[in-house]
Coordinates of C-alpha atoms in Angstrom, one line a residue:
X8 CA 14.7 -19.5 9.6
X9 CA 14.0 -22.3 7.0
X10 CA 10.8 -24.3 7.6
X11 CA 11.3 -27.8 8.9
X12 CA 10.1 -30.8 6.9
X13 CA 7.3 -31.1 9.4
X14 CA 6.1 -27.6 8.6
X15 CA 6.2 -28.3 4.8
X16 CA 4.1 -31.5 5.4
X17 CA 1.5 -29.6 7.4
X18 CA 1.3 -27.1 4.6
X19 CA 1.0 -29.9 2.0
X20 CA -2.0 -31.1 4.0
X21 CA -3.9 -28.0 2.7
X22 CA -3.1 -28.8 -0.9
X23 CA -6.3 -30.8 -1.4
X24 CA -8.4 -28.0 0.0
X25 CA -6.7 -25.4 -2.2
X26 CA -6.7 -27.6 -5.3
X27 CA -10.5 -27.7 -5.1
X28 CA -10.6 -23.9 -5.6
X29 CA -10.8 -22.6 -9.2
X30 CA -8.7 -19.5 -8.3
X31 CA -4.9 -19.6 -8.3
X32 CA -3.6 -19.6 -4.7
X33 CA 0.0 -19.1 -3.6
X34 CA 0.8 -19.1 0.1
X35 CA 3.9 -17.2 1.2
X36 CA 5.7 -17.3 4.5
X37 CA 7.0 -14.2 6.3
X38 CA 10.2 -14.3 4.2
X39 CA 8.1 -14.2 1.0
X40 CA 9.0 -17.8 0.1
X41 CA 6.4 -20.0 -1.5
X42 CA 4.9 -22.5 1.0
X43 CA 2.4 -24.0 -1.4
X44 CA 0.7 -23.3 -4.7
X45 CA -2.5 -24.9 -5.9
X46 CA -3.0 -26.5 -9.3
X47 CA -4.5 -23.4 -10.8
X48 CA -1.5 -21.3 -9.7
X49 CA 0.9 -23.8 -11.1
X50 CA -0.7 -23.5 -14.5
X51 CA 0.1 -19.7 -14.4
X52 CA 3.4 -19.6 -12.5
X53 CA 6.5 -21.9 -12.4
X54 CA 6.8 -22.1 -8.6
X55 CA 7.6 -24.6 -6.0
X56 CA 7.8 -24.8 -2.2
X57 CA 10.7 -22.9 -0.8
X58 CA 11.2 -20.6 -3.9
X59 CA 11.6 -16.9 -3.0
X60 CA 9.1 -14.6 -4.6
X61 CA 11.9 -12.7 -6.4
X62 CA 12.3 -15.7 -8.8
X63 CA 8.8 -14.9 -10.1
X64 CA 9.6 -11.3 -10.9
X65 CA 9.9 -12.0 -14.7
X66 CA 6.3 -13.2 -14.6
X67 CA 4.8 -10.9 -12.0
X68 CA 6.9 -7.7 -12.5
X69 CA 8.9 -5.8 -9.9
X70 CA 6.0 -3.8 -8.5
X71 CA 4.0 -6.9 -7.7
X72 CA 7.0 -8.7 -6.2
X73 CA 7.8 -5.7 -3.9
X74 CA 4.1 -5.5 -2.9
X75 CA 3.9 -9.2 -2.1
X76 CA 7.2 -9.1 -0.2
X77 CA 6.0 -6.3 2.1
X78 CA 2.6 -8.0 2.6
X79 CA 4.2 -11.4 3.4
X80 CA 6.4 -9.6 6.0
X81 CA 3.3 -8.2 7.7
X82 CA 4.1 -4.6 6.6
X83 CA 1.3 -2.6 5.1
X84 CA 1.8 -2.6 1.4
X85 CA 1.8 0.9 -0.2
X86 CA -1.5 1.3 -2.0
X87 CA -3.6 -1.4 -3.7
X88 CA -2.0 -4.4 -5.3
X89 CA -0.6 -3.7 -8.7
X90 CA -2.4 -5.5 -11.6
X91 CA -0.6 -8.4 -13.3
X92 CA -0.3 -8.9 -17.0
X93 CA 0.1 -12.6 -17.6
X94 CA 2.1 -14.1 -20.4
X95 CA -1.0 -15.1 -22.3
X96 CA -2.1 -11.4 -22.3
X97 CA -4.8 -11.8 -19.6
X98 CA -4.8 -9.7 -16.5
X99 CA -5.0 -10.9 -12.9
X100 CA -5.6 -9.2 -9.5
X101 CA -4.4 -10.3 -6.1
X102 CA -6.2 -10.6 -2.8
X103 CA -4.4 -11.0 0.5
X104 CA -5.5 -12.8 3.7
X105 CA -3.3 -12.6 6.8

């Protein structure tokens, strides 16, 4: 089911809150599509609302995309989240909240 414009606008209402955070935040729906990404995330990842997580595989890697897909669907991901190596050479870790 594709989210309605009303659902996107409710999610967009959280943008100000998430933009105040210094950490990158990407919110996924249960289909592993991006609902919103804060400014810090947009500096690291070329993503937009509605984009499937698979489109970020070149940046995140296949193990991270598979882990995130399972987590977004509510399935218990196997093991801890894999570490990310970002394009600038820095590493990142992920935390999940359901």
